[in-house]
Short mmCIF file of C-alpha atoms (C1' of nucleotides) in Angstrom, two decimals:
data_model
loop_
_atom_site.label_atom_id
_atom_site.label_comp_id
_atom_site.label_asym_id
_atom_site.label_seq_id
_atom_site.Cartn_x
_atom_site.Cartn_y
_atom_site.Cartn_z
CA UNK A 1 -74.69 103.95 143.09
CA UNK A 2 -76.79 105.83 141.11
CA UNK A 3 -77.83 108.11 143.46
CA UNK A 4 -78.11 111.65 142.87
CA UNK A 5 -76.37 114.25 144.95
CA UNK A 6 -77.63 115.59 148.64
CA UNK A 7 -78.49 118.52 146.98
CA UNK A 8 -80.59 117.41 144.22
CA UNK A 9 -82.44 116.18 147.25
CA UNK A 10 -82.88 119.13 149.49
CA UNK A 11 -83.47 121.42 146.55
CA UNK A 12 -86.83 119.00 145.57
CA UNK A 13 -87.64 119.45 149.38
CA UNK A 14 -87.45 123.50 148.99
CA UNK A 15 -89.43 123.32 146.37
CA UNK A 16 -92.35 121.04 147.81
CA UNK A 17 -92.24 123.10 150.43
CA UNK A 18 -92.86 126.55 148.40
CA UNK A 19 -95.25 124.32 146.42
CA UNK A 20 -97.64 123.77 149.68
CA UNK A 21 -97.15 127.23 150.60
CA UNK A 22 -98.13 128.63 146.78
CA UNK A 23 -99.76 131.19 147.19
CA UNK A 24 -97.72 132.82 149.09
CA UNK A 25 -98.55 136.19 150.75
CA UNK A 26 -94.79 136.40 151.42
CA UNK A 27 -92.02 134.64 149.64
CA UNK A 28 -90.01 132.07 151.91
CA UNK A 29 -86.29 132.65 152.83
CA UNK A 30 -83.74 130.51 152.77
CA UNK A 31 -83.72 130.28 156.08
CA UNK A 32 -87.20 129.30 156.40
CA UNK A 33 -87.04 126.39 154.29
CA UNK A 34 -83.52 125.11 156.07
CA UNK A 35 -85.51 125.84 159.36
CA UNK A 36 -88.00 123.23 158.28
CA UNK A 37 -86.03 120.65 157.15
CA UNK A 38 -83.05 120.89 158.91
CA UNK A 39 -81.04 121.52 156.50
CA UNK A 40 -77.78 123.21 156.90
CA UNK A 41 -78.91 126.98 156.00
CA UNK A 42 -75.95 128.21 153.89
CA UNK A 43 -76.06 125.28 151.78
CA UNK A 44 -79.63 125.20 151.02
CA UNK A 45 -79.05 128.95 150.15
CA UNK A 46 -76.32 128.37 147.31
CA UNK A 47 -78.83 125.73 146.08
CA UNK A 48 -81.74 128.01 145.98
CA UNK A 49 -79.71 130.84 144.10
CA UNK A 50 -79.03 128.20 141.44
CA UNK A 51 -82.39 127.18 141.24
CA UNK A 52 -83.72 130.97 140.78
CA UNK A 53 -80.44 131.23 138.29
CA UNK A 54 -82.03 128.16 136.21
CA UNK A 55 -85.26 130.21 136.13
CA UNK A 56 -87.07 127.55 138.47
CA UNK A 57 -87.72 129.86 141.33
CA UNK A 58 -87.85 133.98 141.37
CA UNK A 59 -85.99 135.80 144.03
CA UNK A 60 -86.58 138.55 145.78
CA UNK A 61 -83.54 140.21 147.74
CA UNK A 62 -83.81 142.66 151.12
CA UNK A 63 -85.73 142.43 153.86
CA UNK A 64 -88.80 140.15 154.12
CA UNK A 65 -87.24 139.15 150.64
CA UNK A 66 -87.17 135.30 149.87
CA UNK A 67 -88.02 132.84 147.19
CA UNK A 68 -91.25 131.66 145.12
CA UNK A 69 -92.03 129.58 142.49
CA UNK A 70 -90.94 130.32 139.33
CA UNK A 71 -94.42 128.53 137.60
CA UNK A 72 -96.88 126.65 138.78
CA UNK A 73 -95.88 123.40 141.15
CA UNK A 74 -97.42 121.03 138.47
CA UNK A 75 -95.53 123.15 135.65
CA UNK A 76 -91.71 121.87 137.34
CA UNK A 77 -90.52 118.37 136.87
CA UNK A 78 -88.26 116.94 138.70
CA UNK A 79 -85.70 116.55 136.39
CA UNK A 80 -85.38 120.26 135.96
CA UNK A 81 -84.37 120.37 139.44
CA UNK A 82 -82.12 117.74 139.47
CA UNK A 83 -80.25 118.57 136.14
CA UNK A 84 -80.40 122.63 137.31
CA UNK A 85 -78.46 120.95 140.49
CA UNK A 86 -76.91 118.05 139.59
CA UNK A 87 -75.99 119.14 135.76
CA UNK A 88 -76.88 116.98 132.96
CA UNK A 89 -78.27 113.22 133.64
CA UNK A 90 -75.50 110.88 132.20
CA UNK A 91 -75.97 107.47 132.93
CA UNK A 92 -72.74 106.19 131.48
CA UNK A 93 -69.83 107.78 131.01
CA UNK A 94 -69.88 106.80 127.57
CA UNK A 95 -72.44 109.54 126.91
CA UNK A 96 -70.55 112.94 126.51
CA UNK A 97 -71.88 116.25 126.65
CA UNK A 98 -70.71 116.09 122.48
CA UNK A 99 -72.42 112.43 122.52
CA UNK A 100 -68.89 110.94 121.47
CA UNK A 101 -67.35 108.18 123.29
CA UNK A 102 -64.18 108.45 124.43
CA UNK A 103 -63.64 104.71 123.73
CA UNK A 104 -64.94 105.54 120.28
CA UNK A 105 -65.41 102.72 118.32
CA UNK A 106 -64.59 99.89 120.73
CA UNK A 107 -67.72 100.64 122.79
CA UNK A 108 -70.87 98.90 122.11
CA UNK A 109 -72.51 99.23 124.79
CA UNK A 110 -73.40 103.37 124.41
CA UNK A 111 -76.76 102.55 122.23
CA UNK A 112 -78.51 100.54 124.42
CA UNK A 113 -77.57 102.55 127.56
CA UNK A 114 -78.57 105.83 125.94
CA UNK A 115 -81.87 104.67 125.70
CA UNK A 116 -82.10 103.88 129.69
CA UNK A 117 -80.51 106.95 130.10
CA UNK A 118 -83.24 108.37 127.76
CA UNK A 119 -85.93 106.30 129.86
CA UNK A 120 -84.47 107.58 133.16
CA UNK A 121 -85.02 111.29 132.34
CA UNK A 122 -88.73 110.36 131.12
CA UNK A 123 -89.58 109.01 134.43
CA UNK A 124 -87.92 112.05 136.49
CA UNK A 125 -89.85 114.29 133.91
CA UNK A 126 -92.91 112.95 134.39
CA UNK A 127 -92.63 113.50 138.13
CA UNK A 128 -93.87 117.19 138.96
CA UNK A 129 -93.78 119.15 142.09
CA UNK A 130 -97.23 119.03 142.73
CA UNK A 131 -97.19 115.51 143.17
CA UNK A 132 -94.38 115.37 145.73
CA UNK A 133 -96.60 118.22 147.78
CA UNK A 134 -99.41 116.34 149.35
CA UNK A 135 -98.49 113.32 148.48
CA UNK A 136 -99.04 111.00 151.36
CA UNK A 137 -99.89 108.21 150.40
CA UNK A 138 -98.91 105.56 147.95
CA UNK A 139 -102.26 104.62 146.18
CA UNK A 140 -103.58 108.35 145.53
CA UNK A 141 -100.27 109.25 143.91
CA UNK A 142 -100.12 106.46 141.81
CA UNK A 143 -103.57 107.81 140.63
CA UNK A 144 -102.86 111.14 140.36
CA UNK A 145 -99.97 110.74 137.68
CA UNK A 146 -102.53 108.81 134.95
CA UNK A 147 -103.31 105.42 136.34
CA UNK A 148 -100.42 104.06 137.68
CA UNK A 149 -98.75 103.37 134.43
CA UNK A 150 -96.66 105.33 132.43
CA UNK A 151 -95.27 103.83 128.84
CA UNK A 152 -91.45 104.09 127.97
CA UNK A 153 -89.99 103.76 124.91
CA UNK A 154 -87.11 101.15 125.00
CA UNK B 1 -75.13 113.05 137.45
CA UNK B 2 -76.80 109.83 138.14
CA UNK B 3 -74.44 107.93 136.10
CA UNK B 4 -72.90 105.14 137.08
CA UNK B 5 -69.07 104.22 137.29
CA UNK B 6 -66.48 103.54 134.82
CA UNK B 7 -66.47 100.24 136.29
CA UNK B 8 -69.78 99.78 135.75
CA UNK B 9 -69.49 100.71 132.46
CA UNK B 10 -66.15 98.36 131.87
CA UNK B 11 -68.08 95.79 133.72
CA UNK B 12 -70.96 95.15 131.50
CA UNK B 13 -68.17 95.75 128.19
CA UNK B 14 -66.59 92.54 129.91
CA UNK B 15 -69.84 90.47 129.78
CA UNK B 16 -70.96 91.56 126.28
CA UNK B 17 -67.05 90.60 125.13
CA UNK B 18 -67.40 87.12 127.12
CA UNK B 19 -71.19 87.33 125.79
CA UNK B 20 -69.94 87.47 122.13
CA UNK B 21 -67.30 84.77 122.33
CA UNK B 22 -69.59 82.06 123.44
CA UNK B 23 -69.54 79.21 123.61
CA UNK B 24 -65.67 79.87 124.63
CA UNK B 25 -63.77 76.74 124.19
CA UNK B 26 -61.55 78.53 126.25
CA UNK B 27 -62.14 81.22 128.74
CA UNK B 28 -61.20 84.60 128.37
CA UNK B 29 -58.23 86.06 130.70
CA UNK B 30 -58.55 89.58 131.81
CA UNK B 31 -55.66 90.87 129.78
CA UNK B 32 -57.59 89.43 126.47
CA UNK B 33 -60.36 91.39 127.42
CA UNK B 34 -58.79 94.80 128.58
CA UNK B 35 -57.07 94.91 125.58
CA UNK B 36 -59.83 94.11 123.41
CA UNK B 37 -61.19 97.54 124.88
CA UNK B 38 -58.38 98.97 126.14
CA UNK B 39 -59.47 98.97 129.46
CA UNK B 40 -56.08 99.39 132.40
CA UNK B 41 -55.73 95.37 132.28
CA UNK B 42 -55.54 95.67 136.56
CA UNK B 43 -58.31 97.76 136.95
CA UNK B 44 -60.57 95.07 134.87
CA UNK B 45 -59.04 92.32 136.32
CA UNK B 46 -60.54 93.61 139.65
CA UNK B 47 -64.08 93.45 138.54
CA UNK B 48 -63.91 90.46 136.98
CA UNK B 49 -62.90 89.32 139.95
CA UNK B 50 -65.55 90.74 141.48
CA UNK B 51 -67.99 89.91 139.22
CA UNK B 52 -66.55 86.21 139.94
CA UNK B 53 -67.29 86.64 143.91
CA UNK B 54 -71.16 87.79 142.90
CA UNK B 55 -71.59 84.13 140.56
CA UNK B 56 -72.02 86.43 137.38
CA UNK B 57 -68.76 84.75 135.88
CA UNK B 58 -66.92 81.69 136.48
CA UNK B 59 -63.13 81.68 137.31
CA UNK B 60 -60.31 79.39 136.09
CA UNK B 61 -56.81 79.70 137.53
CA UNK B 62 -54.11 79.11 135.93
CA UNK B 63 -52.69 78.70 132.30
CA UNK B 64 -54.79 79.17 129.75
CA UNK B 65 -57.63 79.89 132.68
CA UNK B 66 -60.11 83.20 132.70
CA UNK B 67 -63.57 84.02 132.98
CA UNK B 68 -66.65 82.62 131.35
CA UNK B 69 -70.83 83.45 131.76
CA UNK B 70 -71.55 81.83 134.54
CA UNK B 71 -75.17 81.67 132.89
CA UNK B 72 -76.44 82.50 129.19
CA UNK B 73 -76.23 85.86 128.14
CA UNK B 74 -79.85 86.15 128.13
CA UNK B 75 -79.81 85.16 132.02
CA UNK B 76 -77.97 88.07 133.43
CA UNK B 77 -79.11 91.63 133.55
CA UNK B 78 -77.33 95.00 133.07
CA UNK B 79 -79.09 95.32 136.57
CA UNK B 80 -77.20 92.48 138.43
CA UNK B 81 -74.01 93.55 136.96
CA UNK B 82 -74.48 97.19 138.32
CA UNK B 83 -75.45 96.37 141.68
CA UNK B 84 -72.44 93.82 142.17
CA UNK B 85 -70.02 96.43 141.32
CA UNK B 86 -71.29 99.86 142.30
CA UNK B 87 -73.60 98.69 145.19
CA UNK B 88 -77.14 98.70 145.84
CA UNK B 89 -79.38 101.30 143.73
CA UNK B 90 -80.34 103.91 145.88
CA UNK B 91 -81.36 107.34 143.52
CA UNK B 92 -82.23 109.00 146.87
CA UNK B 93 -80.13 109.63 150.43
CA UNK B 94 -82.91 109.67 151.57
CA UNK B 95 -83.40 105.91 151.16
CA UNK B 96 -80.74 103.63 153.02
CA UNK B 97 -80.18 100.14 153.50
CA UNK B 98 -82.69 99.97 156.23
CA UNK B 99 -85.17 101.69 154.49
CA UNK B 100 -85.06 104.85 156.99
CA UNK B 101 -84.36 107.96 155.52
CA UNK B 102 -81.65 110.06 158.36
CA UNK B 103 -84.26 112.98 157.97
CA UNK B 104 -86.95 110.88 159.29
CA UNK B 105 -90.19 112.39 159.91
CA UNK B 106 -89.45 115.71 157.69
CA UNK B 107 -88.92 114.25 154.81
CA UNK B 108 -91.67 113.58 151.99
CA UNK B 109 -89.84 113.11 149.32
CA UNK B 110 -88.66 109.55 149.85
CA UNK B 111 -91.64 107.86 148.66
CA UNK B 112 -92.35 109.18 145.50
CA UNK B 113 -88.32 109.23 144.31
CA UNK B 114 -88.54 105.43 145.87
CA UNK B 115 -91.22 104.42 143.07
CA UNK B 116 -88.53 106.23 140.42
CA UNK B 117 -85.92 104.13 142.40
CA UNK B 118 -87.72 101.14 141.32
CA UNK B 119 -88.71 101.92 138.19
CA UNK B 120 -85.01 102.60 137.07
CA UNK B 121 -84.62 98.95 138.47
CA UNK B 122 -87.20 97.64 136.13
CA UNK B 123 -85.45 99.29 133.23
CA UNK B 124 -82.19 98.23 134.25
CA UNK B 125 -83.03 94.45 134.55
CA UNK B 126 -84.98 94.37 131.40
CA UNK B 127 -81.84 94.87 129.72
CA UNK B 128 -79.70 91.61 129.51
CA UNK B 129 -76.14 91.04 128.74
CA UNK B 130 -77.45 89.41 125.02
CA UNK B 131 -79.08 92.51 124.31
CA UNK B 132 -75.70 94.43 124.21
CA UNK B 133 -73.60 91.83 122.29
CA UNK B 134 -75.11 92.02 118.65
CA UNK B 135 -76.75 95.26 118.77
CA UNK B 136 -75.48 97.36 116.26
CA UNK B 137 -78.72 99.63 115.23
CA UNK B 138 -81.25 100.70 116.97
CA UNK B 139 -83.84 99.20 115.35
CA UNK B 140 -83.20 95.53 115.78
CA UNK B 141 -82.63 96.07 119.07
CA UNK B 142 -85.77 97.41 120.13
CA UNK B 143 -87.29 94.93 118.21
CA UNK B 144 -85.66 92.04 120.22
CA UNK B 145 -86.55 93.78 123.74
CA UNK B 146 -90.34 93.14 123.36
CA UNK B 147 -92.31 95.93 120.87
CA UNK B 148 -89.59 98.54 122.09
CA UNK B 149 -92.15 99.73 124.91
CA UNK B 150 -91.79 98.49 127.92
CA UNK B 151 -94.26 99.16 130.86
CA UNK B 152 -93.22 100.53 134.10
CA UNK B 153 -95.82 101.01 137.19
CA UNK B 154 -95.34 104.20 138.82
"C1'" DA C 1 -80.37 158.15 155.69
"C1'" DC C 2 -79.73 154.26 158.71
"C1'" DT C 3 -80.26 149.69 159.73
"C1'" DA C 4 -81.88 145.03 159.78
"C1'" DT C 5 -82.83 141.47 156.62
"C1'" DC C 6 -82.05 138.87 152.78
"C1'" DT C 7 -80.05 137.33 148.31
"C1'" DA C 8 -75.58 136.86 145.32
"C1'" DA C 9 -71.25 135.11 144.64
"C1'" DG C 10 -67.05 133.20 145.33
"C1'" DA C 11 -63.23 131.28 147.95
"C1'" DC C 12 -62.10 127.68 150.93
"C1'" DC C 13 -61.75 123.06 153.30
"C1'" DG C 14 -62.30 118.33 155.11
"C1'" DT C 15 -64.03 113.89 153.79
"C1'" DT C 16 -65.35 110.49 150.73
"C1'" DT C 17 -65.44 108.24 146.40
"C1'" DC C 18 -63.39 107.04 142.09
"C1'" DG C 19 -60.07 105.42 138.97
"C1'" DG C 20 -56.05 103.24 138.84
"C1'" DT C 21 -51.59 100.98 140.43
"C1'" DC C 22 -48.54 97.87 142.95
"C1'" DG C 23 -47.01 93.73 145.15
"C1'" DG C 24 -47.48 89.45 146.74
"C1'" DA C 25 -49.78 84.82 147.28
"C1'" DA C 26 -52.31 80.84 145.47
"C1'" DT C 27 -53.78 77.95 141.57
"C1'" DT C 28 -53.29 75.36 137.36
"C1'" DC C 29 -51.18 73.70 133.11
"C1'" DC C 30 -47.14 72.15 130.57
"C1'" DG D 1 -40.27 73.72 138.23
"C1'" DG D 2 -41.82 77.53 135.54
"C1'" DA D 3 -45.13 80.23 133.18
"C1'" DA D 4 -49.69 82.02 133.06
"C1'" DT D 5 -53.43 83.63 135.47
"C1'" DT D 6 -56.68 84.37 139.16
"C1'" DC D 7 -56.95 86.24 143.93
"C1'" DC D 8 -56.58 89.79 147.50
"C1'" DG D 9 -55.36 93.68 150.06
"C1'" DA D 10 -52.90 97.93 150.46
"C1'" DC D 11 -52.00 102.16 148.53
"C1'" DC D 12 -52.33 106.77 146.01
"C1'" DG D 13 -53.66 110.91 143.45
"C1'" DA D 14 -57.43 113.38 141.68
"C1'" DA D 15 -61.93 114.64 141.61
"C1'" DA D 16 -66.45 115.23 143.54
"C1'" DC D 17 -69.32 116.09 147.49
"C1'" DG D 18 -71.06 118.40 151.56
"C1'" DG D 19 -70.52 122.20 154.00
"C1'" DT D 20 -68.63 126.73 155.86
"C1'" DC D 21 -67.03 131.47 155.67
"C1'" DT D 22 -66.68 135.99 153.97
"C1'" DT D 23 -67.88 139.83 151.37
"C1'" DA D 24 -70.85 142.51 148.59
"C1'" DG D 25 -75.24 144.19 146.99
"C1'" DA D 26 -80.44 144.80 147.14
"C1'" DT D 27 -84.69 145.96 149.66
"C1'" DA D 28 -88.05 147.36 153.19
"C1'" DG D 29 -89.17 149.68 157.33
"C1'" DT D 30 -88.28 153.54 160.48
#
DNA sequence: ACTATCTAAGACCGTTTCGGTCGGAATTCC
DNA sequence: GGAATTCCGACCGAAACGGTCTTAGATAGT
């Protein structure tokens, strides 16, 4: 449960991988990036055109064309890419697009749950690209995101 | 995305109904609850049963039988209740039961989304069955949790 | 201008999951 | 014995997910 989609997944690997090769001489096709992580070609294609739709990558059509960052790899969370893929992060179904409750009334459970919910998207937006590129190993990362300790509000 | 069933959801509304009406003198049957919340009175009675099999609840048979806390309200965790209905939390495909991820080798991802992974676990089972029943504002809620900041290593 | 390469966009499809229902068996109380 | 209630598995329709196919349009090199 909880787990986001296959494609939330292989659009953060496309974009660590554009990350490492930042700058590029040459943006990266599709095809490239599938190549690399075996990833089925066609679908890591519709998920790059809705990342460059979202404004996280640029795109550039025709021959030798390909993708490229959009910004800077430590400028892109990771909860832009999953919410550009995935749509909007809704932990409960409580939580509408509108913020009603289709149980209106007889649901108390929608407060506290917003605020994981709230939490949850903290976290992923504290995680940037540049630290899934070149990120190895466990204790260096930890470092490199402000001491191993991030505060959330509950 | 990442949100978690209806089940789920009608899951932990169970425990904070059975939270609110202890101590029961007498338990709670499924229909009581489902229509407390108008939740399909099957559908509940399923996770309650369930929720039985993981030792959240305690089962009577019978006339006048139902569920109770198997423990206090305080005991049990929005996190435990989760996991024995939707399943182990896994944010990532990436990360499977055995801890392999099926794209093994080419995949760098997996251990920074793992440390989110975790982190929404933290979150999940700081939040306990009492702090849904008698939460009406915000305010006194986040109060009761602890400061309303919670730490989470990353 | 032609052609190879590449993105853009949408239709389509098989499989799985989700939400929900049904029916029957076992248990307990009166 | 009968009523209430848990228990358990099968079943079903709808939606989401993962993936493919096809067609069209843009660009660079020759």
């Amino acid at each position: 449960m909880l787990r986001l989609t296959k494609k939330a997944d292989y659009g953060l690997m496309a974009l660590k991988y554009l990350a490492e090769q930042s700058p590029a001489p040459v943006p990266a096709s599709a095809k490239d990036i599938a190549d690399a992580y075996h990833i089925p070609p066609q679908l890591l294609a519709k998920i790059l055109q809705t990342l460059a739709k979202a404004g996280l990558l640029v795109s550039h059509a025709g021959t030798n064309g390909g993708y490229a960052l959009a910004r800077s790899a430590a400028e892109i969370s990771a909860f832009e890419v999953i919410r550009a893929i995935d749509g909007p992060l809704f932990i409960t179904s409580c939580i509408t697009i509108h913020g009603t409750c289709d149980l209106a009334g007889h649901c108390t459970i929608k407060e506290p749950l917003r605020k994981v919910n709230d939490s949850i998207k903290d976290l992923l937006s504290a995680i940037r690209i540049a630290d899934l590129a070149e990120a190895p190993d466990t204790e260096h990362y930890a470092a490199s995101v402000g001491g191993g300790l991030i505060s959330i509000a509950v």
